[in-house]
Amino acid sequence: MHSTDTAHSLFKLSEWKTRETFVGHIETACRRQQVTVDWLSDYWICRLTKNGRVTHISSLLFPLNNAASAGIARDKVATYHVLKDAQIPTIPHWLIRFPPQQTVEATIQATLSNAQLPLVLKPCDRGGGADVYKATTPKELQAILETMSSHYRTIAASPFEDIIDEYRIVLLNQQPQLLFRKVRPPGGGEWRHNLQFGALPSEVADGRLKSELIKLAQATLTAIQLHFAAVDIVTTTEGLKVMEVNAAFSLSKLALFEAFEPLVQRTYDNAVQACFASQPSESAE
């Protein structure tokens, strides 16, 4: 039920392994629902066809969210402002620009006039923990800004909070598909909660906590007007707060854990089904 375009020559081995897992989940979901699959552009684009209707998955973006909402979720600073306006507890994210004629020293002064160290600095529109740094001193801040200014025109800054726990909740049309805790690796050397940096997924057994996490995630998707997304929520000394929202997210690392693989497959089964359940006018690719 599927055909392939070119070989996977453009992928590095690690990138392809992750993409291969995603491809397998999508093909299984489509096979179960009699959806024809065609992979285009080195498996970057997935064309889905059922009963004469055609839709696409681009990278990790499903045709279930409108373009404006997906754009807000992609931008950490924009997400913060929308959630703040909706009075949803969230970790602040401020925009740092690197104007062509501005020195790093001037950027540091502008940054510290609005925020205090320690700070977390990250790209506005990337996930997975890539290029995320913690600055605890002005010297560290300068080194990080010098590095990031050579790669990005803008970045996001947020206060470094004492995070007790971090959770991810995946919702589809307000229905929870996945919910797990991200447990940092032992030793204390890694402060990020990303699976690709050694964190382990763990089930959440506390029913009351699960209910609170789902409620907050649902309110978050309502505020941004998203239908399919992953919400990262952290426990702080001030309670639960939204850390980030992702409309394009990978579950490939999570699927490596036996207890979660069936849940990952079920999530993609439901997402593919939703691609054909919605009306074409309700989504934007």
Short mmCIF file of N, CA, C and O in Angstrom, two decimals, residues 91-192:
data_model
loop_
_atom_site.label_atom_id
_atom_site.label_comp_id
_atom_site.label_asym_id
_atom_site.label_seq_id
_atom_site.Cartn_x
_atom_site.Cartn_y
_atom_site.Cartn_z
N ILE A 91 5.96 29.16 32.07
CA ILE A 91 7.31 29.67 32.26
C ILE A 91 7.53 30.84 31.29
O ILE A 91 7.32 30.69 30.09
N PRO A 92 7.94 32.01 31.79
CA PRO A 92 8.15 33.15 30.88
C PRO A 92 9.25 32.86 29.85
O PRO A 92 10.25 32.20 30.15
N HIS A 93 9.04 33.37 28.64
CA HIS A 93 10.06 33.32 27.59
C HIS A 93 10.12 34.71 26.94
O HIS A 93 9.10 35.20 26.46
N TRP A 94 11.30 35.31 26.95
CA TRP A 94 11.48 36.63 26.37
C TRP A 94 12.33 36.53 25.11
O TRP A 94 13.20 35.67 24.99
N LEU A 95 12.12 37.47 24.21
CA LEU A 95 12.83 37.47 22.93
C LEU A 95 14.14 38.23 23.06
O LEU A 95 14.19 39.33 23.62
N ILE A 96 15.20 37.63 22.55
CA ILE A 96 16.50 38.30 22.42
C ILE A 96 16.83 38.37 20.94
O ILE A 96 16.87 37.36 20.25
N ARG A 97 17.08 39.59 20.47
CA ARG A 97 17.44 39.79 19.07
C ARG A 97 18.94 40.01 18.94
O ARG A 97 19.59 40.51 19.86
N PHE A 98 19.46 39.66 17.76
CA PHE A 98 20.86 39.92 17.44
C PHE A 98 20.91 40.85 16.21
O PHE A 98 21.14 40.39 15.09
N PRO A 99 20.66 42.14 16.41
CA PRO A 99 20.71 43.07 15.27
C PRO A 99 22.10 43.08 14.65
O PRO A 99 23.11 42.93 15.35
N PRO A 100 22.18 43.27 13.34
CA PRO A 100 23.48 43.19 12.65
C PRO A 100 24.53 44.13 13.21
O PRO A 100 25.71 43.79 13.26
N GLN A 101 24.14 45.33 13.63
CA GLN A 101 25.12 46.32 14.07
C GLN A 101 25.29 46.37 15.59
O GLN A 101 25.99 47.23 16.10
N GLN A 102 24.66 45.46 16.32
CA GLN A 102 24.72 45.50 17.78
C GLN A 102 25.77 44.53 18.30
O GLN A 102 25.84 43.38 17.87
N THR A 103 26.56 44.96 19.25
CA THR A 103 27.59 44.10 19.83
C THR A 103 26.95 43.14 20.83
O THR A 103 25.84 43.37 21.33
N VAL A 104 27.69 42.07 21.14
CA VAL A 104 27.21 41.11 22.14
C VAL A 104 27.11 41.79 23.49
O VAL A 104 26.20 41.51 24.28
N GLU A 105 28.03 42.71 23.78
CA GLU A 105 27.99 43.42 25.06
C GLU A 105 26.69 44.20 25.21
O GLU A 105 26.08 44.23 26.30
N ALA A 106 26.25 44.83 24.12
CA ALA A 106 24.99 45.58 24.16
C ALA A 106 23.80 44.64 24.35
O ALA A 106 22.84 44.96 25.05
N THR A 107 23.89 43.46 23.73
CA THR A 107 22.83 42.46 23.89
C THR A 107 22.76 41.98 25.34
O THR A 107 21.68 41.79 25.88
N ILE A 108 23.92 41.81 25.96
CA ILE A 108 23.96 41.39 27.36
C ILE A 108 23.30 42.44 28.24
O ILE A 108 22.50 42.13 29.13
N GLN A 109 23.64 43.71 28.01
CA GLN A 109 23.05 44.78 28.80
C GLN A 109 21.54 44.82 28.64
O GLN A 109 20.80 44.98 29.63
N ALA A 110 21.07 44.67 27.41
CA ALA A 110 19.63 44.68 27.16
C ALA A 110 18.95 43.49 27.82
O ALA A 110 17.85 43.61 28.37
N THR A 111 19.63 42.33 27.80
CA THR A 111 19.05 41.12 28.40
C THR A 111 18.94 41.26 29.91
O THR A 111 17.90 40.99 30.50
N LEU A 112 20.02 41.72 30.54
CA LEU A 112 20.04 41.80 32.00
C LEU A 112 19.21 42.96 32.53
O LEU A 112 18.91 43.03 33.73
N SER A 113 18.82 43.89 31.65
CA SER A 113 17.93 44.96 32.09
C SER A 113 16.50 44.45 32.25
O SER A 113 15.68 45.09 32.93
N ASN A 114 16.20 43.31 31.62
CA ASN A 114 14.85 42.75 31.69
C ASN A 114 14.77 41.47 32.52
O ASN A 114 13.68 41.03 32.86
N ALA A 115 15.91 40.87 32.83
CA ALA A 115 15.90 39.58 33.52
C ALA A 115 17.13 39.44 34.38
O ALA A 115 18.12 40.16 34.21
N GLN A 116 17.08 38.50 35.30
CA GLN A 116 18.19 38.25 36.20
C GLN A 116 18.75 36.85 35.96
O GLN A 116 18.03 35.93 35.58
N LEU A 117 20.03 36.72 36.19
CA LEU A 117 20.66 35.40 36.13
C LEU A 117 20.26 34.59 37.36
O LEU A 117 19.97 35.16 38.41
N PRO A 118 20.21 33.25 37.23
CA PRO A 118 20.53 32.43 36.05
C PRO A 118 19.40 32.43 35.02
O PRO A 118 18.23 32.58 35.37
N LEU A 119 19.81 32.25 33.77
CA LEU A 119 18.87 32.22 32.66
C LEU A 119 19.07 30.96 31.83
O LEU A 119 20.17 30.42 31.77
N VAL A 120 18.01 30.53 31.18
CA VAL A 120 18.08 29.47 30.18
C VAL A 120 17.91 30.13 28.82
O VAL A 120 16.98 30.91 28.61
N LEU A 121 18.80 29.83 27.91
CA LEU A 121 18.78 30.40 26.56
C LEU A 121 18.58 29.28 25.56
O LEU A 121 19.23 28.24 25.64
N LYS A 122 17.70 29.50 24.61
CA LYS A 122 17.35 28.44 23.66
C LYS A 122 16.86 29.05 22.35
O LYS A 122 16.43 30.22 22.33
N PRO A 123 16.90 28.30 21.25
CA PRO A 123 16.29 28.79 20.01
C PRO A 123 14.79 28.99 20.19
O PRO A 123 14.15 28.27 20.96
N CYS A 124 14.25 29.96 19.48
CA CYS A 124 12.80 30.22 19.59
C CYS A 124 11.97 29.07 19.03
O CYS A 124 10.86 28.83 19.50
N ASP A 125 12.50 28.40 18.02
CA ASP A 125 11.65 27.48 17.26
C ASP A 125 12.25 26.09 17.09
O ASP A 125 11.97 25.42 16.09
N ARG A 126 13.04 25.64 18.03
CA ARG A 126 13.56 24.27 17.97
C ARG A 126 13.21 23.54 19.25
O ARG A 126 13.06 24.15 20.31
N GLY A 127 13.08 22.22 19.15
CA GLY A 127 12.75 21.41 20.31
C GLY A 127 13.80 20.35 20.55
O GLY A 127 14.84 20.30 19.90
N GLY A 128 13.49 19.45 21.51
CA GLY A 128 14.37 18.33 21.76
C GLY A 128 15.58 18.65 22.63
O GLY A 128 16.46 17.80 22.81
N GLY A 129 15.69 19.89 23.11
CA GLY A 129 16.82 20.23 23.96
C GLY A 129 18.06 20.67 23.21
O GLY A 129 19.10 20.94 23.82
N ALA A 130 17.97 20.77 21.87
CA ALA A 130 19.14 21.17 21.08
C ALA A 130 19.46 22.65 21.30
O ALA A 130 18.57 23.50 21.30
N ASP A 131 20.73 22.96 21.48
CA ASP A 131 21.20 24.33 21.68
C ASP A 131 20.50 25.03 22.84
O ASP A 131 20.16 26.22 22.75
N VAL A 132 20.26 24.31 23.91
CA VAL A 132 19.69 24.89 25.12
C VAL A 132 20.81 25.02 26.15
O VAL A 132 21.50 24.04 26.46
N TYR A 133 21.00 26.24 26.66
CA TYR A 133 22.12 26.50 27.56
C TYR A 133 21.63 27.18 28.84
O TYR A 133 20.62 27.87 28.84
N LYS A 134 22.40 27.01 29.91
CA LYS A 134 22.13 27.69 31.17
C LYS A 134 23.28 28.64 31.47
O LYS A 134 24.45 28.24 31.45
N ALA A 135 22.94 29.90 31.73
CA ALA A 135 23.94 30.91 32.06
C ALA A 135 23.74 31.33 33.51
O ALA A 135 22.67 31.81 33.88
N THR A 136 24.78 31.17 34.32
CA THR A 136 24.69 31.52 35.73
C THR A 136 25.53 32.76 36.07
O THR A 136 25.33 33.36 37.13
N THR A 137 26.44 33.13 35.17
CA THR A 137 27.29 34.30 35.40
C THR A 137 27.32 35.16 34.14
O THR A 137 27.04 34.66 33.04
N PRO A 138 27.66 36.45 34.25
CA PRO A 138 27.78 37.29 33.05
C PRO A 138 28.78 36.73 32.03
O PRO A 138 28.57 36.85 30.83
N LYS A 139 29.85 36.12 32.52
CA LYS A 139 30.84 35.54 31.61
C LYS A 139 30.24 34.38 30.82
O LYS A 139 30.46 34.26 29.60
N GLU A 140 29.47 33.51 31.49
CA GLU A 140 28.81 32.42 30.79
C GLU A 140 27.79 32.95 29.80
O GLU A 140 27.68 32.45 28.67
N LEU A 141 27.06 34.00 30.21
CA LEU A 141 26.07 34.59 29.32
C LEU A 141 26.72 35.13 28.06
O LEU A 141 26.23 34.92 26.94
N GLN A 142 27.86 35.80 28.21
CA GLN A 142 28.55 36.34 27.05
C GLN A 142 29.00 35.23 26.09
O GLN A 142 28.82 35.33 24.87
N ALA A 143 29.57 34.18 26.64
CA ALA A 143 30.05 33.07 25.80
C ALA A 143 28.89 32.42 25.05
O ALA A 143 29.01 32.09 23.85
N ILE A 144 27.76 32.23 25.73
CA ILE A 144 26.60 31.59 25.10
C ILE A 144 26.02 32.49 24.01
O ILE A 144 25.71 32.03 22.91
N LEU A 145 25.89 33.79 24.30
CA LEU A 145 25.34 34.71 23.30
C LEU A 145 26.25 34.82 22.09
O LEU A 145 25.78 34.93 20.95
N GLU A 146 27.55 34.80 22.30
CA GLU A 146 28.49 34.85 21.17
C GLU A 146 28.31 33.63 20.28
O GLU A 146 28.33 33.73 19.05
N THR A 147 28.13 32.48 20.91
CA THR A 147 27.93 31.25 20.13
C THR A 147 26.59 31.28 19.39
O THR A 147 26.53 31.00 18.19
N MET A 148 25.53 31.63 20.09
CA MET A 148 24.20 31.57 19.49
C MET A 148 23.98 32.66 18.44
O MET A 148 23.23 32.46 17.48
N SER A 149 24.64 33.80 18.61
CA SER A 149 24.48 34.89 17.64
C SER A 149 25.03 34.53 16.26
O SER A 149 24.65 35.13 15.26
N SER A 150 25.93 33.56 16.23
CA SER A 150 26.48 33.13 14.94
C SER A 150 25.57 32.14 14.22
O SER A 150 25.80 31.82 13.05
N HIS A 151 24.53 31.66 14.91
CA HIS A 151 23.63 30.68 14.32
C HIS A 151 22.19 31.15 14.22
O HIS A 151 21.43 30.64 13.39
N TYR A 152 21.80 32.11 15.05
CA TYR A 152 20.40 32.53 15.10
C TYR A 152 20.30 34.05 15.07
O TYR A 152 21.16 34.76 15.58
N ARG A 153 19.20 34.54 14.51
CA ARG A 153 18.92 35.98 14.52
C ARG A 153 18.15 36.36 15.79
O ARG A 153 18.24 37.50 16.25
N THR A 154 17.39 35.42 16.32
CA THR A 154 16.67 35.63 17.57
C THR A 154 16.73 34.35 18.39
O THR A 154 16.82 33.25 17.83
N ILE A 155 16.67 34.50 19.71
CA ILE A 155 16.58 33.35 20.60
C ILE A 155 15.60 33.70 21.72
O ILE A 155 15.13 34.85 21.82
N ALA A 156 15.29 32.73 22.55
CA ALA A 156 14.40 32.94 23.69
C ALA A 156 15.20 32.79 24.98
O ALA A 156 16.10 31.96 25.08
N ALA A 157 14.85 33.60 25.97
CA ALA A 157 15.45 33.51 27.29
C ALA A 157 14.34 33.28 28.31
O ALA A 157 13.25 33.85 28.19
N SER A 158 14.62 32.46 29.28
CA SER A 158 13.64 32.20 30.34
C SER A 158 14.38 32.07 31.67
O SER A 158 15.57 31.73 31.70
N PRO A 159 13.70 32.34 32.78
CA PRO A 159 14.36 32.19 34.08
C PRO A 159 14.65 30.73 34.37
O PRO A 159 13.85 29.85 34.01
N PHE A 160 15.78 30.46 34.98
CA PHE A 160 16.09 29.09 35.39
C PHE A 160 15.32 28.79 36.67
O PHE A 160 15.58 29.40 37.71
N GLU A 161 14.36 27.90 36.57
CA GLU A 161 13.51 27.58 37.72
C GLU A 161 13.93 26.24 38.32
O GLU A 161 14.46 25.37 37.63
N ASP A 162 13.65 26.10 39.59
CA ASP A 162 13.92 24.84 40.28
C ASP A 162 12.80 23.87 39.91
O ASP A 162 11.75 23.84 40.55
N ILE A 163 13.02 23.09 38.86
CA ILE A 163 12.00 22.18 38.36
C ILE A 163 12.07 20.87 39.13
O ILE A 163 13.10 20.19 39.15
N ILE A 164 10.97 20.52 39.74
CA ILE A 164 10.89 19.29 40.52
C ILE A 164 10.65 18.09 39.62
O ILE A 164 11.29 17.05 39.74
N ASP A 165 9.71 18.23 38.70
CA ASP A 165 9.38 17.17 37.75
C ASP A 165 8.94 17.79 36.44
O ASP A 165 8.49 18.95 36.41
N GLU A 166 9.05 17.02 35.36
CA GLU A 166 8.54 17.46 34.06
C GLU A 166 7.71 16.34 33.44
O GLU A 166 8.07 15.16 33.55
N TYR A 167 6.62 16.73 32.78
CA TYR A 167 5.69 15.78 32.19
C TYR A 167 5.40 16.18 30.74
O TYR A 167 5.47 17.36 30.39
N ARG A 168 5.06 15.18 29.95
CA ARG A 168 4.56 15.45 28.59
C ARG A 168 3.18 14.84 28.44
O ARG A 168 2.97 13.68 28.80
N ILE A 169 2.28 15.63 27.89
CA ILE A 169 0.92 15.18 27.63
C ILE A 169 0.63 15.42 26.15
O ILE A 169 0.80 16.54 25.65
N VAL A 170 0.23 14.38 25.44
CA VAL A 170 -0.16 14.50 24.04
C VAL A 170 -1.69 14.44 23.97
O VAL A 170 -2.30 13.49 24.48
N LEU A 171 -2.27 15.45 23.35
CA LEU A 171 -3.72 15.53 23.22
C LEU A 171 -4.12 15.52 21.75
O LEU A 171 -3.44 16.12 20.91
N LEU A 172 -5.20 14.86 21.45
CA LEU A 172 -5.81 14.88 20.13
C LEU A 172 -7.28 15.22 20.32
O LEU A 172 -8.02 14.45 20.94
N ASN A 173 -7.68 16.38 19.80
CA ASN A 173 -9.06 16.83 19.98
C ASN A 173 -9.49 16.77 21.44
O ASN A 173 -10.57 16.25 21.77
N GLN A 174 -8.59 17.26 22.30
CA GLN A 174 -8.81 17.37 23.74
C GLN A 174 -8.76 16.03 24.48
O GLN A 174 -8.91 15.99 25.70
N GLN A 175 -8.54 14.94 23.78
CA GLN A 175 -8.48 13.64 24.41
C GLN A 175 -7.02 13.24 24.65
O GLN A 175 -6.21 13.25 23.71
N PRO A 176 -6.65 12.89 25.89
CA PRO A 176 -5.27 12.50 26.17
C PRO A 176 -4.90 11.19 25.47
O PRO A 176 -5.62 10.21 25.57
N GLN A 177 -3.78 11.21 24.75
CA GLN A 177 -3.27 10.03 24.08
C GLN A 177 -2.09 9.43 24.83
O GLN A 177 -1.94 8.21 24.90
N LEU A 178 -1.26 10.29 25.39
CA LEU A 178 -0.07 9.88 26.12
C LEU A 178 0.15 10.83 27.28
O LEU A 178 -0.09 12.04 27.17
N LEU A 179 0.63 10.29 28.38
CA LEU A 179 1.00 11.12 29.52
C LEU A 179 2.12 10.40 30.26
O LEU A 179 1.96 9.26 30.67
N PHE A 180 3.25 11.05 30.39
CA PHE A 180 4.36 10.41 31.10
C PHE A 180 5.26 11.45 31.75
O PHE A 180 5.27 12.63 31.38
N ARG A 181 5.97 11.00 32.75
CA ARG A 181 6.94 11.83 33.46
C ARG A 181 8.31 11.62 32.84
O ARG A 181 8.67 10.49 32.47
N LYS A 182 9.09 12.68 32.73
CA LYS A 182 10.46 12.60 32.24
C LYS A 182 11.40 12.60 33.44
O LYS A 182 11.49 13.59 34.16
N VAL A 183 12.08 11.48 33.65
CA VAL A 183 12.96 11.33 34.80
C VAL A 183 14.40 11.55 34.36
O VAL A 183 14.93 10.81 33.52
N ARG A 184 15.03 12.57 34.90
CA ARG A 184 16.42 12.86 34.54
C ARG A 184 17.35 11.72 34.96
O ARG A 184 17.10 11.05 35.97
N PRO A 185 18.42 11.50 34.20
CA PRO A 185 19.36 10.42 34.54
C PRO A 185 20.01 10.69 35.88
O PRO A 185 20.20 11.85 36.28
N PRO A 186 20.36 9.64 36.62
CA PRO A 186 21.00 9.82 37.93
C PRO A 186 22.38 10.45 37.80
O PRO A 186 23.01 10.40 36.75
N GLY A 187 22.81 11.06 38.88
CA GLY A 187 24.14 11.66 38.88
C GLY A 187 24.13 13.16 38.97
O GLY A 187 25.11 13.78 39.39
N GLY A 188 23.03 13.79 38.51
CA GLY A 188 22.90 15.23 38.61
C GLY A 188 23.68 16.03 37.60
O GLY A 188 23.71 17.26 37.65
N GLY A 189 24.34 15.37 36.63
CA GLY A 189 25.11 16.11 35.65
C GLY A 189 24.28 16.72 34.54
O GLY A 189 24.71 17.67 33.89
N GLU A 190 23.10 16.20 34.30
CA GLU A 190 22.23 16.68 33.23
C GLU A 190 20.99 17.35 33.83
O GLU A 190 20.25 16.73 34.57
N TRP A 191 20.78 18.63 33.50
CA TRP A 191 19.65 19.37 34.07
C TRP A 191 18.43 19.40 33.13
O TRP A 191 17.33 19.78 33.55
N ARG A 192 18.64 18.99 31.88
CA ARG A 192 17.52 18.95 30.94
C ARG A 192 16.74 17.64 31.09
O ARG A 192 17.30 16.62 31.47
#
